[in-house]
PDB file of C-alpha atoms in Angstrom:
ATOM      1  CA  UNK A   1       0.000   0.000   0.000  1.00 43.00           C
ATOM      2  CA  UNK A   2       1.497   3.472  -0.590  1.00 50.00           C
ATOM      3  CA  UNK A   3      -0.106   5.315   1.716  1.00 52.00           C
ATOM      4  CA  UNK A   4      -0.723   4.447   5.458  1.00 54.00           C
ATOM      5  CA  UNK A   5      -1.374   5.550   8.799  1.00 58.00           C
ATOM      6  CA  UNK A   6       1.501   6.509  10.704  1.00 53.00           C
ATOM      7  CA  UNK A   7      -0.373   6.823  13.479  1.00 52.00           C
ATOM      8  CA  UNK A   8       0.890   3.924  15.775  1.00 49.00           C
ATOM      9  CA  UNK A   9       1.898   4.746  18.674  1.00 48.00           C
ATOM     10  CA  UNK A  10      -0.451   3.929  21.088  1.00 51.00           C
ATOM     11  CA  UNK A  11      -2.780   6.442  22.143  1.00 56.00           C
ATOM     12  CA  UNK A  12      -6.282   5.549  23.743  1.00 57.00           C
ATOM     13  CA  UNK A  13      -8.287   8.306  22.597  1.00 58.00           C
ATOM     14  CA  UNK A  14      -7.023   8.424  19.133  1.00 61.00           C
ATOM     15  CA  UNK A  15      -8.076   4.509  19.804  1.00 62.00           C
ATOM     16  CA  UNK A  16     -11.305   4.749  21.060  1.00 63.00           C
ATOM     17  CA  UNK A  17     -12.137   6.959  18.344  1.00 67.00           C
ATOM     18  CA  UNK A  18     -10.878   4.686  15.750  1.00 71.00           C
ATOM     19  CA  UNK A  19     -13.078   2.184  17.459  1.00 75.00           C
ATOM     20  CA  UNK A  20     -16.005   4.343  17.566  1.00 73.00           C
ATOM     21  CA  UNK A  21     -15.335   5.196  13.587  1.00 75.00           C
ATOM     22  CA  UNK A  22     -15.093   1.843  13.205  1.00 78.00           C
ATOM     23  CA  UNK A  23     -18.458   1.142  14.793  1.00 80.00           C
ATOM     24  CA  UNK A  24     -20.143   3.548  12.957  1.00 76.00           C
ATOM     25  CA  UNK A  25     -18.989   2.511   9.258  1.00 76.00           C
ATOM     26  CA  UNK A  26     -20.217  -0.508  10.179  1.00 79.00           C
ATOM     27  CA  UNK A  27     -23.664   0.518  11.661  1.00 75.00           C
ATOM     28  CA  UNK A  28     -23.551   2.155   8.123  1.00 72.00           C
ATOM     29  CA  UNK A  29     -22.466  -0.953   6.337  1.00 73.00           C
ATOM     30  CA  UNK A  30     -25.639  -2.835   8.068  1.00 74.00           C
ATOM     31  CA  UNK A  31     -28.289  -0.215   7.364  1.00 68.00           C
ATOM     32  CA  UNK A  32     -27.096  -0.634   3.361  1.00 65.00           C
ATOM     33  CA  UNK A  33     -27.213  -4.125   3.432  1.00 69.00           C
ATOM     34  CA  UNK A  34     -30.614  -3.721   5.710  1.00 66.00           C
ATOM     35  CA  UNK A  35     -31.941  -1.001   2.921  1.00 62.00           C
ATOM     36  CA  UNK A  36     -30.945  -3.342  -0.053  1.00 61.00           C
ATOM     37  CA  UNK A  37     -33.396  -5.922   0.967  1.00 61.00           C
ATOM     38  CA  UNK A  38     -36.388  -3.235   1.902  1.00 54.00           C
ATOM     39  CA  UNK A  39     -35.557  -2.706   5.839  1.00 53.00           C
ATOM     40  CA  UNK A  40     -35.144   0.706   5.637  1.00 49.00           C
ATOM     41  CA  UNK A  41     -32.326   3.414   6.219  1.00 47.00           C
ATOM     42  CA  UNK A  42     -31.867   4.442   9.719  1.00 45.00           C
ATOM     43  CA  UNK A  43     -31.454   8.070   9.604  1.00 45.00           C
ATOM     44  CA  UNK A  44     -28.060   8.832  11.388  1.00 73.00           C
ATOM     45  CA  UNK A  45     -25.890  11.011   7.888  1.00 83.00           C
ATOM     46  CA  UNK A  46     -25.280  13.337   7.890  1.00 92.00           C
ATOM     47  CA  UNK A  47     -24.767  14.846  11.362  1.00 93.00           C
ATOM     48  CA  UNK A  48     -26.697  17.954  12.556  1.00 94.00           C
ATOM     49  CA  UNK A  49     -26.489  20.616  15.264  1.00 94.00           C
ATOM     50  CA  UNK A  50     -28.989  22.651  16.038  1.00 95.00           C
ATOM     51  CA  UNK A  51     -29.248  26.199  17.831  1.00 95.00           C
ATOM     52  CA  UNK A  52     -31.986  27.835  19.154  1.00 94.00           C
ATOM     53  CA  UNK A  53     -32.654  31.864  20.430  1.00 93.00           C
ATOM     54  CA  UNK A  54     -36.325  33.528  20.621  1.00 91.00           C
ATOM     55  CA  UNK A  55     -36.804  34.090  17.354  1.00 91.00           C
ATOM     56  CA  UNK A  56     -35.724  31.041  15.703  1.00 94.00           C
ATOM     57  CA  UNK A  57     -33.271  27.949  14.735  1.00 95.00           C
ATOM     58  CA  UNK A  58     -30.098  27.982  12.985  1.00 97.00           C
ATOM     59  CA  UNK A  59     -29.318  24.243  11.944  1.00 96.00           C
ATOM     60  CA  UNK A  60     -26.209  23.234  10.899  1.00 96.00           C
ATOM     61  CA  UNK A  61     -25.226  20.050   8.502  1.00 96.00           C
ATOM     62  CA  UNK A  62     -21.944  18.260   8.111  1.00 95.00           C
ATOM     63  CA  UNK A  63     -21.814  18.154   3.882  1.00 95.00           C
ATOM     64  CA  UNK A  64     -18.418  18.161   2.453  1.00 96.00           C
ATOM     65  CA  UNK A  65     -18.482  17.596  -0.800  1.00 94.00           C
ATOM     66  CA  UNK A  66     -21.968  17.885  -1.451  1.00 93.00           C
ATOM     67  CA  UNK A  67     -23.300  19.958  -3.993  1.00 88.00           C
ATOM     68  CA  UNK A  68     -25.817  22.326  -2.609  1.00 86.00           C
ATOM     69  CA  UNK A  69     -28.305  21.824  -5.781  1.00 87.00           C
ATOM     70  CA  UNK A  70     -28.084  17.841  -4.512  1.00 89.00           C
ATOM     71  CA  UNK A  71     -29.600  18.963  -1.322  1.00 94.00           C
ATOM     72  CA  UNK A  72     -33.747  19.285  -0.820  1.00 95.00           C
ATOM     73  CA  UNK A  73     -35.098  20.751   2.104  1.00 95.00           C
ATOM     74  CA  UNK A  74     -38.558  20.749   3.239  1.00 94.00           C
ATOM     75  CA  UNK A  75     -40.071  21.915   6.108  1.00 93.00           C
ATOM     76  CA  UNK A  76     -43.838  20.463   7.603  1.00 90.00           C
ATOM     77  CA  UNK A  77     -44.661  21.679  10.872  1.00 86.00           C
ATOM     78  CA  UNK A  78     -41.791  21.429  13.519  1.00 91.00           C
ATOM     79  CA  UNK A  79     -39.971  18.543  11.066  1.00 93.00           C
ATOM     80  CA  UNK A  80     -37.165  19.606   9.201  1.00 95.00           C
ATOM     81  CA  UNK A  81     -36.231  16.845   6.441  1.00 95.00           C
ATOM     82  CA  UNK A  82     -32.981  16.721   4.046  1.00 95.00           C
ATOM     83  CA  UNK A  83     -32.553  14.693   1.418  1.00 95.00           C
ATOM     84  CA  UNK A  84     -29.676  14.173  -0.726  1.00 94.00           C
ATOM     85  CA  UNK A  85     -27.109  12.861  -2.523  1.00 92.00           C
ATOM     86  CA  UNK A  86     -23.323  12.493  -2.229  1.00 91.00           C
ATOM     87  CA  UNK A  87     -21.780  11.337  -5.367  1.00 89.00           C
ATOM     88  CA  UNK A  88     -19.139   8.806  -5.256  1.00 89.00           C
ATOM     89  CA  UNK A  89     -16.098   9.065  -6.696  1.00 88.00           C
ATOM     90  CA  UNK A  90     -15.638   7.611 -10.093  1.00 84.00           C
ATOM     91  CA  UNK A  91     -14.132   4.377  -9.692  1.00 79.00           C
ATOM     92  CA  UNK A  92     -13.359   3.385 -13.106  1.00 83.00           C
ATOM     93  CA  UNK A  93      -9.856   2.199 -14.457  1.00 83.00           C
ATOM     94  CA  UNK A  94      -8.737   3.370 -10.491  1.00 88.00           C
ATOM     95  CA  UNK A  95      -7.567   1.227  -7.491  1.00 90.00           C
ATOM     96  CA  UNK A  96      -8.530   2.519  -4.000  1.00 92.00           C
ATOM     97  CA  UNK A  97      -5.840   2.244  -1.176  1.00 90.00           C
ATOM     98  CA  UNK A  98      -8.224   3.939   1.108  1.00 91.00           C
ATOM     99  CA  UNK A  99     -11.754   3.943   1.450  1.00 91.00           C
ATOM    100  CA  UNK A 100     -13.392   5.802   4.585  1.00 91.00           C
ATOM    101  CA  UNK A 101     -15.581   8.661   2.852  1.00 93.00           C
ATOM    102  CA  UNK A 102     -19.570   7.854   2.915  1.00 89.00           C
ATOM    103  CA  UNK A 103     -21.343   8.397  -0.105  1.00 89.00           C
ATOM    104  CA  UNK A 104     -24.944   7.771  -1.515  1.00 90.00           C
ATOM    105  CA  UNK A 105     -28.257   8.848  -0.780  1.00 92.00           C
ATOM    106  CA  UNK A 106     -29.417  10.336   2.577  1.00 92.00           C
ATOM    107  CA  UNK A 107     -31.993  11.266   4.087  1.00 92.00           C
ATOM    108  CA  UNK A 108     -32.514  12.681   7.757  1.00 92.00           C
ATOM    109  CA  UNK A 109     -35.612  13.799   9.400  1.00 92.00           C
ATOM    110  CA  UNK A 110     -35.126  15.718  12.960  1.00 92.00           C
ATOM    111  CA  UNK A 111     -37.925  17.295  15.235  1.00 93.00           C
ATOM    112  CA  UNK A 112     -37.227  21.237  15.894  1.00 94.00           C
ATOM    113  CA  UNK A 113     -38.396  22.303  19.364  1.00 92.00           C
ATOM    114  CA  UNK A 114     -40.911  25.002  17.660  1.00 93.00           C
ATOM    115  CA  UNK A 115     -42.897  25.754  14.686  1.00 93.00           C
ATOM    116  CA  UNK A 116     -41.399  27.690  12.074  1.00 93.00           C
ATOM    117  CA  UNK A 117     -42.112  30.156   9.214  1.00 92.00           C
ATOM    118  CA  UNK A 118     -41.521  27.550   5.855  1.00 90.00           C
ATOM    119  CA  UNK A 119     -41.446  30.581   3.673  1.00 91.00           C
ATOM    120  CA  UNK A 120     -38.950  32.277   5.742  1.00 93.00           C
ATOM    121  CA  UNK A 121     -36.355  29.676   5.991  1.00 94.00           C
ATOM    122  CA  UNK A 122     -32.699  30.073   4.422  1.00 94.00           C
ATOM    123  CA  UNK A 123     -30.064  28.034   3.702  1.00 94.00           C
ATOM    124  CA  UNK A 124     -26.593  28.672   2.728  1.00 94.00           C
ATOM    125  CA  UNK A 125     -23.527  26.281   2.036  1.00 95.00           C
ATOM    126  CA  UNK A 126     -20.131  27.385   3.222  1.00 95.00           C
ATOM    127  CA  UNK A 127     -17.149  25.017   3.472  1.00 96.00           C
ATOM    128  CA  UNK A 128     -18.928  21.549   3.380  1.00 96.00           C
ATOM    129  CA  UNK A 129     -21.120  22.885   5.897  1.00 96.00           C
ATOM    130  CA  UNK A 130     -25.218  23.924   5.302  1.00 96.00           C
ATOM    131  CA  UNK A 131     -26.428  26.828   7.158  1.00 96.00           C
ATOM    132  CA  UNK A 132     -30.216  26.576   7.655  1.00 96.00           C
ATOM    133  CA  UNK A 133     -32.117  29.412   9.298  1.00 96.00           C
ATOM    134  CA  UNK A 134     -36.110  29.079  10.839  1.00 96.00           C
ATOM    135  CA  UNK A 135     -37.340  31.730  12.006  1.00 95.00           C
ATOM    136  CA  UNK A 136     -40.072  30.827  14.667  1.00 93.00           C
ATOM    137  CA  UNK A 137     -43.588  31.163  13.912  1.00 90.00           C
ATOM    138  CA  UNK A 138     -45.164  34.339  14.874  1.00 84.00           C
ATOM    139  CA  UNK A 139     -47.782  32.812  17.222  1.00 81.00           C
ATOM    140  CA  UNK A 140     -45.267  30.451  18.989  1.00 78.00           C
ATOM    141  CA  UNK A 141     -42.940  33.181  19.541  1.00 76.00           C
ATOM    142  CA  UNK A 142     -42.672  33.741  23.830  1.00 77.00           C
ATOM    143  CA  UNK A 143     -44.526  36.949  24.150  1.00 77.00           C
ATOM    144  CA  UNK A 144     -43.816  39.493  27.232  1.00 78.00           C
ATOM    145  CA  UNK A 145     -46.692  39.863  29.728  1.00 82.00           C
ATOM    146  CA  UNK A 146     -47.168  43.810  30.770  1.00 83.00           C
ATOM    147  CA  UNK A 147     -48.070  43.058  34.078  1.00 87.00           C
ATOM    148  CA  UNK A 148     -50.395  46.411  34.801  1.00 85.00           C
ATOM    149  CA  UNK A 149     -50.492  48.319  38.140  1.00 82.00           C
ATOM    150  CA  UNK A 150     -53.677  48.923  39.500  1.00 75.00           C
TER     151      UNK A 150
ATOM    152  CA  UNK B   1       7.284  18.843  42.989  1.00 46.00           C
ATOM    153  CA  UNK B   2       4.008  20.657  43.693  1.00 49.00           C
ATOM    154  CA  UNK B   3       5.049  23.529  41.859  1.00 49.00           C
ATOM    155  CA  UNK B   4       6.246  21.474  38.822  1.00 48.00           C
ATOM    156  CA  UNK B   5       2.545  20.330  39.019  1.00 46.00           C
ATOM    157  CA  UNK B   6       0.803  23.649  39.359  1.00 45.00           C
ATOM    158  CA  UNK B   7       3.348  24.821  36.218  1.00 45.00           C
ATOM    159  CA  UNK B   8       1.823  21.964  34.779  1.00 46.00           C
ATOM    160  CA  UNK B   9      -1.432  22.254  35.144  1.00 44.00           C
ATOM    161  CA  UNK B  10      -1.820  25.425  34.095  1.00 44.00           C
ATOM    162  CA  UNK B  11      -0.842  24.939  30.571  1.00 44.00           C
ATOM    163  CA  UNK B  12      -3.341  25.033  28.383  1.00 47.00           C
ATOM    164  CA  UNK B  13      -4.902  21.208  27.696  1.00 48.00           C
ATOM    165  CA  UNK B  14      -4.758  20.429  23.728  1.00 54.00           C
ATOM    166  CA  UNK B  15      -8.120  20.266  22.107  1.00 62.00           C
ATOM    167  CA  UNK B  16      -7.786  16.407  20.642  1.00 75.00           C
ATOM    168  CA  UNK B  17      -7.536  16.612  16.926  1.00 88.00           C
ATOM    169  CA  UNK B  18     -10.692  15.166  14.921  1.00 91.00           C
ATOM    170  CA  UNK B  19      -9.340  12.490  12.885  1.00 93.00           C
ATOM    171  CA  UNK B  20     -11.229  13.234   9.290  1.00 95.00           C
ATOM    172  CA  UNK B  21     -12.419  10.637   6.648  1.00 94.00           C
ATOM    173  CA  UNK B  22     -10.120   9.889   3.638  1.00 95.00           C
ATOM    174  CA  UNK B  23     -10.019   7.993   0.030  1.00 95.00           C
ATOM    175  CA  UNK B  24      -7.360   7.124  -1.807  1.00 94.00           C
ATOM    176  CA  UNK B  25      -7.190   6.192  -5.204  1.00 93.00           C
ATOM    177  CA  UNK B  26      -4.407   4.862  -7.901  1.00 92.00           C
ATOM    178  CA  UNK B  27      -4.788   5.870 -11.529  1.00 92.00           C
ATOM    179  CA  UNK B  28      -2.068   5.080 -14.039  1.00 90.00           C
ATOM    180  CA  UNK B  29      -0.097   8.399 -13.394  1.00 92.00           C
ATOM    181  CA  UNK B  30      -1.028  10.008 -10.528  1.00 93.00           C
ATOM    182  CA  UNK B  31      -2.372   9.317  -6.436  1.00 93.00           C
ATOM    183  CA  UNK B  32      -5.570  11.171  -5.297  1.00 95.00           C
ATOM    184  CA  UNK B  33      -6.639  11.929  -1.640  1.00 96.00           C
ATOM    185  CA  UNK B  34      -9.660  13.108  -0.835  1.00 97.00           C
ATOM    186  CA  UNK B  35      -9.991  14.391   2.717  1.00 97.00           C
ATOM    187  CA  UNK B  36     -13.451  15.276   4.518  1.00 97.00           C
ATOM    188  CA  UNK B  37     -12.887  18.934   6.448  1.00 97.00           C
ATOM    189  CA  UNK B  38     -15.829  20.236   6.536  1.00 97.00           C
ATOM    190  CA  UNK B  39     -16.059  23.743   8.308  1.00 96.00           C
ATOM    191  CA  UNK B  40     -12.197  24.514   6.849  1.00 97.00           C
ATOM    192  CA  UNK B  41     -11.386  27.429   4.719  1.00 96.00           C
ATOM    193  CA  UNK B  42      -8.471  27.588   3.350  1.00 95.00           C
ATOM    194  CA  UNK B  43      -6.511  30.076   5.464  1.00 95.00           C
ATOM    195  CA  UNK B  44      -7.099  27.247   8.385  1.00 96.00           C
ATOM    196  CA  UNK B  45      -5.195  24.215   6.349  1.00 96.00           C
ATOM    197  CA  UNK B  46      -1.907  23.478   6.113  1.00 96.00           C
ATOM    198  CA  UNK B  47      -0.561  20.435   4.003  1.00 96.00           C
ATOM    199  CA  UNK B  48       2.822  19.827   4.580  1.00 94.00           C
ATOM    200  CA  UNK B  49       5.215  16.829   2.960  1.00 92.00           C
ATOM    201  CA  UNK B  50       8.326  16.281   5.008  1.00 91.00           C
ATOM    202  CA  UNK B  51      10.402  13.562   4.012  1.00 87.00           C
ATOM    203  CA  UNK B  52       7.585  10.529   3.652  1.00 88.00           C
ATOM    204  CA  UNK B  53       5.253  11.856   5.733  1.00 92.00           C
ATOM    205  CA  UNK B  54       1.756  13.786   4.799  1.00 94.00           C
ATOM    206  CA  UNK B  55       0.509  15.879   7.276  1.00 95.00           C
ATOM    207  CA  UNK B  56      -3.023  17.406   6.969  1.00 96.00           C
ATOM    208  CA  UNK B  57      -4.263  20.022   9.856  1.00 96.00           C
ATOM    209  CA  UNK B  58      -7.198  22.139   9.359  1.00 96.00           C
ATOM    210  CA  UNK B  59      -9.101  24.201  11.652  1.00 96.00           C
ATOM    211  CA  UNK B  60     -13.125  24.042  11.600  1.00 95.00           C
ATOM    212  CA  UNK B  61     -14.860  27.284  12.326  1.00 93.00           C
ATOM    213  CA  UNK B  62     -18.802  27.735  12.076  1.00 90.00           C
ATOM    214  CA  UNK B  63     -20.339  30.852  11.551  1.00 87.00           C
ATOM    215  CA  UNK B  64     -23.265  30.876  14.210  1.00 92.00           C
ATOM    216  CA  UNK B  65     -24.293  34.498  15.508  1.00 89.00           C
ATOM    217  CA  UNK B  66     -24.132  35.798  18.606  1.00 91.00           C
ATOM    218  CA  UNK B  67     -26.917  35.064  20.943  1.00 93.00           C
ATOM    219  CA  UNK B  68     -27.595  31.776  19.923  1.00 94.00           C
ATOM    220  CA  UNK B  69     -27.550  28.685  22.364  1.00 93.00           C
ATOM    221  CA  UNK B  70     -26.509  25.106  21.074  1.00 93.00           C
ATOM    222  CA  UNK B  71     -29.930  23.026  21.626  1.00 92.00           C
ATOM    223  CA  UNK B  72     -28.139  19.545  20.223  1.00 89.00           C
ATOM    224  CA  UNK B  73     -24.595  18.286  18.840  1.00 89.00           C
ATOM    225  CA  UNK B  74     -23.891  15.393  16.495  1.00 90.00           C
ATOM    226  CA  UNK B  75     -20.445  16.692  15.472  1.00 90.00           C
ATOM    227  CA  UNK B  76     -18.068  19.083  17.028  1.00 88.00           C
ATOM    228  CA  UNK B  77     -15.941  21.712  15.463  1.00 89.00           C
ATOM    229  CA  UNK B  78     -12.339  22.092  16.236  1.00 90.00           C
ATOM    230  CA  UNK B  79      -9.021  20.615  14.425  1.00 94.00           C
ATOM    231  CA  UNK B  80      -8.518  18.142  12.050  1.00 96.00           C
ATOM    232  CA  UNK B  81      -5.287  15.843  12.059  1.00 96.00           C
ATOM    233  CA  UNK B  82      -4.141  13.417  10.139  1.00 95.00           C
ATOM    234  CA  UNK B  83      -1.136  11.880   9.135  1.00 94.00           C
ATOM    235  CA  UNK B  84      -0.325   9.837   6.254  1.00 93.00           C
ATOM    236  CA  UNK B  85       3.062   7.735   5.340  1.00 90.00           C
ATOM    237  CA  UNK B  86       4.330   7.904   1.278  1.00 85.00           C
ATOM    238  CA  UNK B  87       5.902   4.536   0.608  1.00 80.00           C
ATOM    239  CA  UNK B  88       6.045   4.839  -2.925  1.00 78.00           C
ATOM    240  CA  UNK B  89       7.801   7.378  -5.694  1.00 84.00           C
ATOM    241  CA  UNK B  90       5.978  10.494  -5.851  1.00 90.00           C
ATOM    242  CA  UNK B  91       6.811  13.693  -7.993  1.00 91.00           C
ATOM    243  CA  UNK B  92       7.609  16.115  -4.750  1.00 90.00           C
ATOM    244  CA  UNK B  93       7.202  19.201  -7.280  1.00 91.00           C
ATOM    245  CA  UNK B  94       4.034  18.051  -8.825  1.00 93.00           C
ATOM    246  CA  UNK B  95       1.671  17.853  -5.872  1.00 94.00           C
ATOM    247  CA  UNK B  96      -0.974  19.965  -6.023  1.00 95.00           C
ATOM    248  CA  UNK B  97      -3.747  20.408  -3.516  1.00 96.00           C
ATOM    249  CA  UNK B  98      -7.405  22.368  -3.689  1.00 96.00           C
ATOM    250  CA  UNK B  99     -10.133  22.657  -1.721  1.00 97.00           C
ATOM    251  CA  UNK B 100     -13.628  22.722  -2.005  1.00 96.00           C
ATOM    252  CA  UNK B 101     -16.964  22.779  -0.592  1.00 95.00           C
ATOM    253  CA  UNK B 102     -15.024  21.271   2.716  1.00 96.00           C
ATOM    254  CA  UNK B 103     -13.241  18.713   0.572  1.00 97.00           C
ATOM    255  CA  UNK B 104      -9.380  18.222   0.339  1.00 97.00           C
ATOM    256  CA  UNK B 105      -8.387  16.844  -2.707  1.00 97.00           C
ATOM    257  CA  UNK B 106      -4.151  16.052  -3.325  1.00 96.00           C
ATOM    258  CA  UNK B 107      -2.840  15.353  -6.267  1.00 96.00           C
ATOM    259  CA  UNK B 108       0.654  13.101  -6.178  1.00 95.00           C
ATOM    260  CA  UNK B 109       1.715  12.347  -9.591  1.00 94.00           C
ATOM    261  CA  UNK B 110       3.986   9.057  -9.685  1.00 92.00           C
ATOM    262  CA  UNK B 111       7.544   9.672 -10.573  1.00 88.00           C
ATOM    263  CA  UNK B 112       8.473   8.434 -13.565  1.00 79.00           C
ATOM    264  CA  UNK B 113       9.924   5.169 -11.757  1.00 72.00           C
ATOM    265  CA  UNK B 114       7.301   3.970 -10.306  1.00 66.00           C
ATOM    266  CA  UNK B 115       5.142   4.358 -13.763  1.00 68.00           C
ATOM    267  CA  UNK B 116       4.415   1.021 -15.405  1.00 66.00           C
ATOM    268  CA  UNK B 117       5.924   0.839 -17.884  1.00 67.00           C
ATOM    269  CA  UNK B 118       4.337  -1.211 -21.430  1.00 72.00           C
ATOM    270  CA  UNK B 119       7.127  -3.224 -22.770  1.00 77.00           C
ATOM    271  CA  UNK B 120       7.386  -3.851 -26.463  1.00 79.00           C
ATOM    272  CA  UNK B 121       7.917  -7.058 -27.713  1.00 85.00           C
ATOM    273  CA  UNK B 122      10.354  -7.069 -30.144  1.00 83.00           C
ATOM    274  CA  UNK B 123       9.739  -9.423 -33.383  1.00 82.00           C
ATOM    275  CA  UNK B 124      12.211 -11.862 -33.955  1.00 77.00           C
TER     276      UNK B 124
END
């Protein structure tokens, strides 16, 4: 192989997160296999965060490599649902030493803590990484209560 | 002893380094990595070659504004690390490296002696 981890002097962390990789590309590996013969994808790719304020959400997607015209968002109620596609690399007339990138379809589906405006949400892609913006609905916003002084 | 401690101590503890996703692929001519950073730009990478080894280190920064709380994490921003060993004849001069939409892609041409080579048969 021409290329390989140098990487070997022991160091648990850098371990346990090779194990926990390792765990995870295989989780993947299984929900292919499950989705081949009509189990179904567990949603887990790509990974979100999510931040909240008063007036709204900012969600944020891990997406290198993804072209933003690949990605579909939709918003229903407090469900925010991507769907996608990462091409893989063209693997003709190539040999691969390495092979640790996901690629495929996706789809993930999470639950925002509050309603938000569909026709007011943004996106923008930066760096591998999508930027989504919902702005919370106008009724579920937390309103101030004057209290009045008799 | 206790002050060697307390000197100790106080340094600054070193974020751990993320260790990011890569492919690599043969053609005829040339190696390709591919390297998953998303959330680097490229005034936070360095890609250095010294002697065999590839070293990749990128910092992730996300652009959330002020004011805003983090609700849920399934991936943390911070440094990516990774190092990788050549083995085989590269072209030093002819690496190239871009980056795009949080994608590292390096280019390693082989040097001309590690090229197959098609040998002729000669009629006799």
């Amino acid at each position: 192989m021409l290329l390989r981890d140098i990487e070997r002097v022991f160091d648990p962390w850098r371990e346990f997160e090779r194990i926990e990789r390792e765990l995870r590309r295989m989780e993947k590996e299984m929900d292919r296999l499950l989705a081949e013969v009509g189990f179904g994808v567990r949603e887990e790719y790509p990974p979100v965060n999510l931040w909240t304020n008063e007036e709204g959400a900012i969600v944020t997607v891990e997406l290198p490599g993804v072209e933003p015209e690949d990605v579909d968002i939709t918003v229903v109620g407090r469900r925010l649902t991507l769907k996608g596609t990462r091409k893989p690399l063209a693997s003709d007339g190539v040999r691969f030493h390495l092979r640790e990138r996901w690629d495929g379809d996706f789809t993930r589906s999470i639950e925002l803590p509050f309603r938000v405006e569909p026709a007011k949400v943004e996106a923008k892609y930066r760096n591998g990484i999508l930027y989504i913006t919902l702005p919370r609905a106008e009724e579920e916003k937390p309103k101030k209560i004057t209290v009045q002084t008799s | 002893m206790a002050r060697e401690l307390a000197k100790r101590t106080a340094e600054p503890v070193r974020e751990r380094a993320i260790r990011p996703d890569v492919d690599i692929i043969e053609t005829d001519t040339e190696y390709h990595l591919y390297a998953d950073l998303p959330g680097v730009s490229e005034d936070n990478l360095d890609v250095t070659l010294e002697k065999e080894v590839l070293t990749i280190k990128g910092k992730a920064e996300e652009e959330i504004p002020a004011g805003y709380n983090q609700r849920w994490a399934e991936y943390v921003t911070g440094w990516y690390e990774r190092r990788l060993r050549i083995t085989e004849e590269v072209d030093r001069e002819g690496i190239k490296a871009t980056l795009k939409n949080g994608v590292l892609k390096v280019v390693l041409p082989k040097a001309e002696a590690a090229k197959a080579k098609k040998i002729q048969i000669a009629h006799e």
